[in-house]
Short mmCIF file of C-alpha atoms in Angstrom, two decimals:
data_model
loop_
_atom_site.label_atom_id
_atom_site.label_comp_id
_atom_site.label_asym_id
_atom_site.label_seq_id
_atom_site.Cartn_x
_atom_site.Cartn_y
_atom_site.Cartn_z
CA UNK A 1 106.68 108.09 53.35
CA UNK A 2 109.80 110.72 53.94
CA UNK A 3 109.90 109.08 57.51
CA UNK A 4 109.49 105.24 56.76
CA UNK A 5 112.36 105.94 53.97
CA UNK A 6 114.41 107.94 56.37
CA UNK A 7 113.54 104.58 59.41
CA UNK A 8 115.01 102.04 57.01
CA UNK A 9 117.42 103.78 55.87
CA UNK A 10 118.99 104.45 59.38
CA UNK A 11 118.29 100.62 60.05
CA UNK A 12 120.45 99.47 57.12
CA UNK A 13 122.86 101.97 57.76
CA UNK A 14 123.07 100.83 62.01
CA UNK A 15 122.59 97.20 61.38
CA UNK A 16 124.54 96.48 64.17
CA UNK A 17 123.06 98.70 66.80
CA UNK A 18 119.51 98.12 66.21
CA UNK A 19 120.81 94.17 66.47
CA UNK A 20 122.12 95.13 69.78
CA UNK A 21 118.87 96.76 70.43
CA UNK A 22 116.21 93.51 69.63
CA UNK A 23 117.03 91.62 72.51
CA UNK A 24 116.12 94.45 74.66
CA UNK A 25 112.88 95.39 72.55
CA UNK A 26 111.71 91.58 72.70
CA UNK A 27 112.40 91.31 76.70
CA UNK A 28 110.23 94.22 76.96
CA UNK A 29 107.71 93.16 74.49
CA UNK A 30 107.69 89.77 75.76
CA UNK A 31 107.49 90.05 79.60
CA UNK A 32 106.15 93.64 80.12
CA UNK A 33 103.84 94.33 77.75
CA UNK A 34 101.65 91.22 76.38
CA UNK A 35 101.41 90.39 80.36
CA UNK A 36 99.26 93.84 80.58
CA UNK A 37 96.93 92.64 78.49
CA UNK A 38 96.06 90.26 81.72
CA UNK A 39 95.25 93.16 83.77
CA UNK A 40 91.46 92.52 82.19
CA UNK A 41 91.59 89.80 85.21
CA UNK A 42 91.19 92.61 87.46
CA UNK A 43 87.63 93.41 86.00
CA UNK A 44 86.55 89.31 86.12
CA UNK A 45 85.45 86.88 88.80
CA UNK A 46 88.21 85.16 86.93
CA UNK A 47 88.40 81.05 86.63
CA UNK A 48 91.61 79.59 85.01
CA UNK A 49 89.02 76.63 84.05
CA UNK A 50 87.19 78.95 81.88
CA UNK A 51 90.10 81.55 81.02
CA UNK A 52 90.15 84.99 80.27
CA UNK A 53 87.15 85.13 77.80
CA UNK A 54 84.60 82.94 79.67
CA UNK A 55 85.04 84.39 83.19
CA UNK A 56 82.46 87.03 84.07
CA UNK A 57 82.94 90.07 84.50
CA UNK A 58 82.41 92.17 87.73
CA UNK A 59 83.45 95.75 86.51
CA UNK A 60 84.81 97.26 89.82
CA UNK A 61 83.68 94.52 92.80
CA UNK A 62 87.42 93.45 92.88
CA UNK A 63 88.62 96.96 94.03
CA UNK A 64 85.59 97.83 96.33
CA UNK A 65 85.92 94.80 98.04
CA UNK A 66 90.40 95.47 98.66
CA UNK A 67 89.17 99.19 99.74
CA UNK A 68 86.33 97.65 101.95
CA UNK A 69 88.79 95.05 103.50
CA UNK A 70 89.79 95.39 106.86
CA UNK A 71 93.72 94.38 105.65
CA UNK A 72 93.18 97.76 103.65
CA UNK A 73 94.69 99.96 106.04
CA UNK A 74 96.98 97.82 107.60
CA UNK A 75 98.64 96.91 104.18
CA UNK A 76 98.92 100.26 102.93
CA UNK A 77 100.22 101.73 106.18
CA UNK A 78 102.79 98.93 106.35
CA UNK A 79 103.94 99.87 102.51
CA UNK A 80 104.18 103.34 103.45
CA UNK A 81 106.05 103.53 106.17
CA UNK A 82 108.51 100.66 105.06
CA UNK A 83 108.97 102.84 101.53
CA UNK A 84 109.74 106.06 103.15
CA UNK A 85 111.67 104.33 105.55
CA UNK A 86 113.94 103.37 102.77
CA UNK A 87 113.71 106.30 101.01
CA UNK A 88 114.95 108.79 103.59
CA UNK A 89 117.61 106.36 105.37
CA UNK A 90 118.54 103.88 102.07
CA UNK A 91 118.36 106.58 99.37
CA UNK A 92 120.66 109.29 101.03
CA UNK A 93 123.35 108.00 102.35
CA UNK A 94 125.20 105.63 99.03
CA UNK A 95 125.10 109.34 98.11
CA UNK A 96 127.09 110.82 100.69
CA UNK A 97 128.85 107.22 101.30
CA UNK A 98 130.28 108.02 97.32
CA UNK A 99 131.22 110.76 98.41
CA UNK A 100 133.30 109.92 101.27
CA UNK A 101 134.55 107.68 98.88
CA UNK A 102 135.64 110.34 96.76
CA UNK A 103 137.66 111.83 99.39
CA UNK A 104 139.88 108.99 100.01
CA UNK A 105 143.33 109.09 97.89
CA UNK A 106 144.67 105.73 98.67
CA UNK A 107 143.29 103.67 95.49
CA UNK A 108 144.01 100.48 97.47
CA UNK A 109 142.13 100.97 100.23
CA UNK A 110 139.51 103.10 98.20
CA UNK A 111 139.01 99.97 96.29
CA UNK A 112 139.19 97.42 99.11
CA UNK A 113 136.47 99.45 100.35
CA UNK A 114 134.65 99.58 97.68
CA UNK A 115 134.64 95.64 96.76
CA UNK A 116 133.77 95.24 100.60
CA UNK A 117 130.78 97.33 100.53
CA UNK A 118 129.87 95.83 96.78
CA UNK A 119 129.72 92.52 97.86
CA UNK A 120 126.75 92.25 100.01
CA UNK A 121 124.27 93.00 97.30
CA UNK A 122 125.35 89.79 95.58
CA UNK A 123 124.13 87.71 98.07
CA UNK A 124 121.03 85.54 97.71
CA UNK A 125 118.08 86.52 99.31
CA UNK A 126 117.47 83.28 100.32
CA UNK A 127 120.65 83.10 102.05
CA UNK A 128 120.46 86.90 103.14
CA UNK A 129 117.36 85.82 104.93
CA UNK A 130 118.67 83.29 106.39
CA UNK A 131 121.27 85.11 107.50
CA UNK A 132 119.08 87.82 108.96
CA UNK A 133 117.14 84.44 110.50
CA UNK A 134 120.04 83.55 112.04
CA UNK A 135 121.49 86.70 113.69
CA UNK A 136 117.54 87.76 115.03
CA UNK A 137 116.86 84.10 116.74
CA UNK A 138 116.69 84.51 120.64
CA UNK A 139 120.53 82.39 120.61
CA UNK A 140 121.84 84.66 117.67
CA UNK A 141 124.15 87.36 117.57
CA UNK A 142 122.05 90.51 117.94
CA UNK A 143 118.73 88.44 119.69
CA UNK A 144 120.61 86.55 121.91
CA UNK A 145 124.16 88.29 122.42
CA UNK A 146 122.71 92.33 121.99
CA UNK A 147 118.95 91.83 123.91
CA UNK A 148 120.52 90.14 126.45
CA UNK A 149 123.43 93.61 126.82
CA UNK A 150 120.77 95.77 126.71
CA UNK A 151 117.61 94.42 128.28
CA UNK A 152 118.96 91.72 130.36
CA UNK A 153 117.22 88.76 128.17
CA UNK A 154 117.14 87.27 124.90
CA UNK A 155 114.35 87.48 122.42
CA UNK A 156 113.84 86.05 118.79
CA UNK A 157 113.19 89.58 117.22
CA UNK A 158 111.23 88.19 113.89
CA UNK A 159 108.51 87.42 116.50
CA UNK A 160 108.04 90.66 117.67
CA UNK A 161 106.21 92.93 115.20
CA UNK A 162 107.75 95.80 116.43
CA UNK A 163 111.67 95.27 115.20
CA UNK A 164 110.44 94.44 111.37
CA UNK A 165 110.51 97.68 109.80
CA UNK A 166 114.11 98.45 111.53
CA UNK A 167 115.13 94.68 110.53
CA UNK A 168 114.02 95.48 106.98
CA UNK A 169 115.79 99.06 106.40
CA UNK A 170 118.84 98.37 108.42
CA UNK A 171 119.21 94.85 106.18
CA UNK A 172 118.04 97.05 102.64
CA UNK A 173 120.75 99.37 103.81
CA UNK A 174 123.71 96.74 104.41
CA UNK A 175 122.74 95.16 100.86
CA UNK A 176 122.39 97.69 98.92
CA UNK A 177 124.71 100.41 99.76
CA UNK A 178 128.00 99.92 97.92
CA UNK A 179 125.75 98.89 94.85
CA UNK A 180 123.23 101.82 95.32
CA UNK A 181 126.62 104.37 95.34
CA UNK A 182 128.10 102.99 92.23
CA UNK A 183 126.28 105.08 89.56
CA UNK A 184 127.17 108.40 92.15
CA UNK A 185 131.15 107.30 92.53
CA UNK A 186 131.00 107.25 88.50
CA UNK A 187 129.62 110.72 88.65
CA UNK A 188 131.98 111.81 90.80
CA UNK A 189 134.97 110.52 88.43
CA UNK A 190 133.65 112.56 85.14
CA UNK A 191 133.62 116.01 87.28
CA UNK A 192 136.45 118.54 86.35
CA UNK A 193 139.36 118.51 88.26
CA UNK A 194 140.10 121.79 87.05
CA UNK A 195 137.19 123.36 89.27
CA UNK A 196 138.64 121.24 92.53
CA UNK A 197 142.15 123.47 91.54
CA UNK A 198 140.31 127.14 91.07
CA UNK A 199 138.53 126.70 94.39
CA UNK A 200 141.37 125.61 95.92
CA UNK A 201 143.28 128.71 94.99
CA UNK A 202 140.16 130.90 95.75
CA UNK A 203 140.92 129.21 99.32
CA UNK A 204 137.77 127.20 99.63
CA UNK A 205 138.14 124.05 101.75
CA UNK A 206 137.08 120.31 101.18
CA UNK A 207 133.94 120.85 102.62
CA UNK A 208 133.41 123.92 100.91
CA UNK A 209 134.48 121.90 97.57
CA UNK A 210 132.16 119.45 98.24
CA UNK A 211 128.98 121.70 98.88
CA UNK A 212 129.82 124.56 96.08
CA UNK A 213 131.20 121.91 93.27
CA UNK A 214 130.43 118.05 94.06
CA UNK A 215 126.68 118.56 94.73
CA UNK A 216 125.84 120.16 92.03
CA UNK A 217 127.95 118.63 89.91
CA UNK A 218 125.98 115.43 90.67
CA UNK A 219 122.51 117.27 91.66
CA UNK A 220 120.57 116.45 87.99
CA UNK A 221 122.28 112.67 88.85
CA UNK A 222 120.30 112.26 92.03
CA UNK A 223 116.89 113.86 91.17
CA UNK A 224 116.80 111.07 88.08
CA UNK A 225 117.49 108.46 90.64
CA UNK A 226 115.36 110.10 93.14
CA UNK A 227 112.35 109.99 90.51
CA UNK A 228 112.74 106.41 89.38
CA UNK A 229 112.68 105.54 93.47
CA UNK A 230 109.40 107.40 93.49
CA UNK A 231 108.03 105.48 91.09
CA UNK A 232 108.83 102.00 93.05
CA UNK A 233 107.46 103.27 96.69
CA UNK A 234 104.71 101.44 96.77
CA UNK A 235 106.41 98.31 95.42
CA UNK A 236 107.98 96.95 98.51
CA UNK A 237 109.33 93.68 97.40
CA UNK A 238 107.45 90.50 98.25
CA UNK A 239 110.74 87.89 98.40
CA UNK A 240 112.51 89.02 101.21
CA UNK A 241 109.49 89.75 103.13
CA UNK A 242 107.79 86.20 102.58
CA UNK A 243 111.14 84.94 103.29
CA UNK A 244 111.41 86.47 107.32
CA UNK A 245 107.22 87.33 108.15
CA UNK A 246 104.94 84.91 109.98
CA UNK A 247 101.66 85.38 111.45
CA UNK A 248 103.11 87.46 114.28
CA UNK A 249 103.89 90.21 113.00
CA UNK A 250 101.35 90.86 109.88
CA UNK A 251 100.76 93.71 111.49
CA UNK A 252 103.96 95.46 110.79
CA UNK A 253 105.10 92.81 107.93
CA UNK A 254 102.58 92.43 105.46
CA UNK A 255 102.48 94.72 102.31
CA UNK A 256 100.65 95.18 99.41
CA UNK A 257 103.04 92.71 97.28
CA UNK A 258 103.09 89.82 100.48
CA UNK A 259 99.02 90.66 100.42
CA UNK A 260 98.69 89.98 96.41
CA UNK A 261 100.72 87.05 97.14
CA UNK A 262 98.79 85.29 99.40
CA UNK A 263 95.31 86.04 97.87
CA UNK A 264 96.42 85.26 94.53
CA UNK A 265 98.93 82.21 95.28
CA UNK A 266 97.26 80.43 98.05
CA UNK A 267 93.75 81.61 98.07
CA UNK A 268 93.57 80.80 94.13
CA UNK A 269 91.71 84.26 94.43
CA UNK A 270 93.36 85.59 91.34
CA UNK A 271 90.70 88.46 90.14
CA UNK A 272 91.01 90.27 93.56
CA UNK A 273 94.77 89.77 93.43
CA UNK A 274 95.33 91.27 90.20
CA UNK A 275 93.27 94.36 90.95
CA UNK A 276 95.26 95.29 94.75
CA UNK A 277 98.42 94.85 91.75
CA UNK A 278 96.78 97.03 89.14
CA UNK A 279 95.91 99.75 92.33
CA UNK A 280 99.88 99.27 93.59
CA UNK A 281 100.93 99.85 89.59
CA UNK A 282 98.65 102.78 89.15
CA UNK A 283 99.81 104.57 92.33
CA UNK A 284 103.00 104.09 91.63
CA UNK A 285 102.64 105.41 87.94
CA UNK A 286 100.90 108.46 89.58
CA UNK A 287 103.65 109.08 92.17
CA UNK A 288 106.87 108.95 89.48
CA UNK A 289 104.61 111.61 87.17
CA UNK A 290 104.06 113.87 90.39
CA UNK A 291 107.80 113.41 90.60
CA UNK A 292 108.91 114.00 87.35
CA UNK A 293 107.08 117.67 86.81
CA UNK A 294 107.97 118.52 90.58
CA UNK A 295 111.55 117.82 89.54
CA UNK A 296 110.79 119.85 86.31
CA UNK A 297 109.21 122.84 87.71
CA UNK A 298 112.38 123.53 90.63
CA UNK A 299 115.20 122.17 88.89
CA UNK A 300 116.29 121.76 85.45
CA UNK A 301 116.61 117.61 85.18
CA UNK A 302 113.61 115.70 84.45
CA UNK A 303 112.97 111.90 83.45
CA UNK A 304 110.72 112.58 80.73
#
């Protein structure tokens, strides 16, 4: 009673922040957890004729039939190797990027830099794609222009399975690495000066600064980060990837998200859809814990 008391209390004395807060508790509410309640699909040979209550159920047939599949492998190789591609090329280096940033002293060009690099990432992915389109055709810029440098003729590299997986990291990369580096550059700006000045007169250099003072400075910074981009490996987005694949090259392209697209959007097979989602959501669940104690158990930072 103490605590309901104590709840309403601090409501009526923060009126204005919990008001601030509702929008945020509704999204939430709204879109990411009443939706789970559809995960029961998963379980159903499900009909949108008969809905949710008069579709049979089929306990586990949805999942043994994705881990019997013959795109089983191929899928979850392809979202591997695409996720750690990202995560050892496209995590890393917005981190050291900030902090080559963090070197530079002219504010002009730091910030001419900066809006250059930001920029990208508000592209459309429709337009990024066709961008990418564009530049890949056998008459484009690195197709045409760069295969025909190197190899002595042109080729349209979205038709050879091969060149996805670098088209897709080195693209990730040019989008999102002035964005990614923003929440490390505003690290950077809150560390003391003061500790910069003592090393200094200890006679430590910039490099020396920069491994003694701005890594760990920033260290608990990118192990959060670090565990919130475990717990999205798996979830190689669908958009851009629908956008650029064609039959060619499924056998690089296609991912668990551009799999749970097809059977679900144009096979109308929405039971077996929703339970290759539910096994991408639970994996990913499973990887972000493993994460978070790791990141407990060797350092001192943890998400939860």
């Amino acid at each position: 009673m103490k605590k309901k008391k104590g709840l309403l209390h601090d409501i009526k004395i923060n009126k204005a922040y919990y008001l601030m807060l509702l929008p945020v508790l509704i999204y939430f509410i709204v879109f990411s957890y009443i939706p789970m309640g559809g995960l029961v699909i998963a379980f159903q040979n499900f009909r949108p004729a008969s809905g949710i209550l008069g579709s049979s159920f089929v306990g586990l047939k949805n999942f043994i039939d994705f881990f019997n599949s013959v795109y089983f492998g191929r899928v979850l190789r392809n979202t591997v190797i695409i996720s750690l591609l990202s995560l050892l090329i496209c995590f890393p280096l917005p981190i050291i990027f900030a902090l080559l940033l963090n070197e530079v002293r002219r504010l002009r060009f730091k910030k001419a830099v900066q809006t250059i690099t930001y920029m990208p990432y508000f592209i459309s992915l429709v337009v990024l794609a066709g961008i990418i389109i564009d530049f890949t055709s056998s008459d484009g810029i690195l197709g045409g222009t760069l295969m025909t440098a190197l190899t002595g003729e042109s080729k349209n590299l979205l038709a050879d399975p091969q060149y996805f997986r670098a088209i897709m990291t080195v693209s990730e990369l040019w989008q999102g690495l002035g964005y990614s580096s923003i929440i490390y550059v505003a690290t950077l700006s809150a560390v003391d000066q003061q500790l910069y000045e003592a090393a200094a007169i200890d006679g430590a250099n910039r490099w020396q600064q920069t491994i003694h003072i701005t890594i760990p400075e920033i260290s608990s910074t990118i192990i959060i980060m670090l565990i919130l981009k475990c717990g999205t490996m798996l979830a190689v987005g669908a958009e851009k990837i629908i956008l650029l694949y064609n039959a060619n090259i499924y056998e690089t392209a296609d991912v668990i998200s551009t799999f749970v697209y097809r059977k679900g959007l144009q096979e109308f097979n929405y039971g077996y859809s929703t339970a290759v989602g539910m096994f991408n959501s639970v994996i990913n669940f499973v990887l972000i814990v493993v994460a978070n104690k790791l990141a407990k158990k060797f350092s001192d930072t943890n998400l939860f």
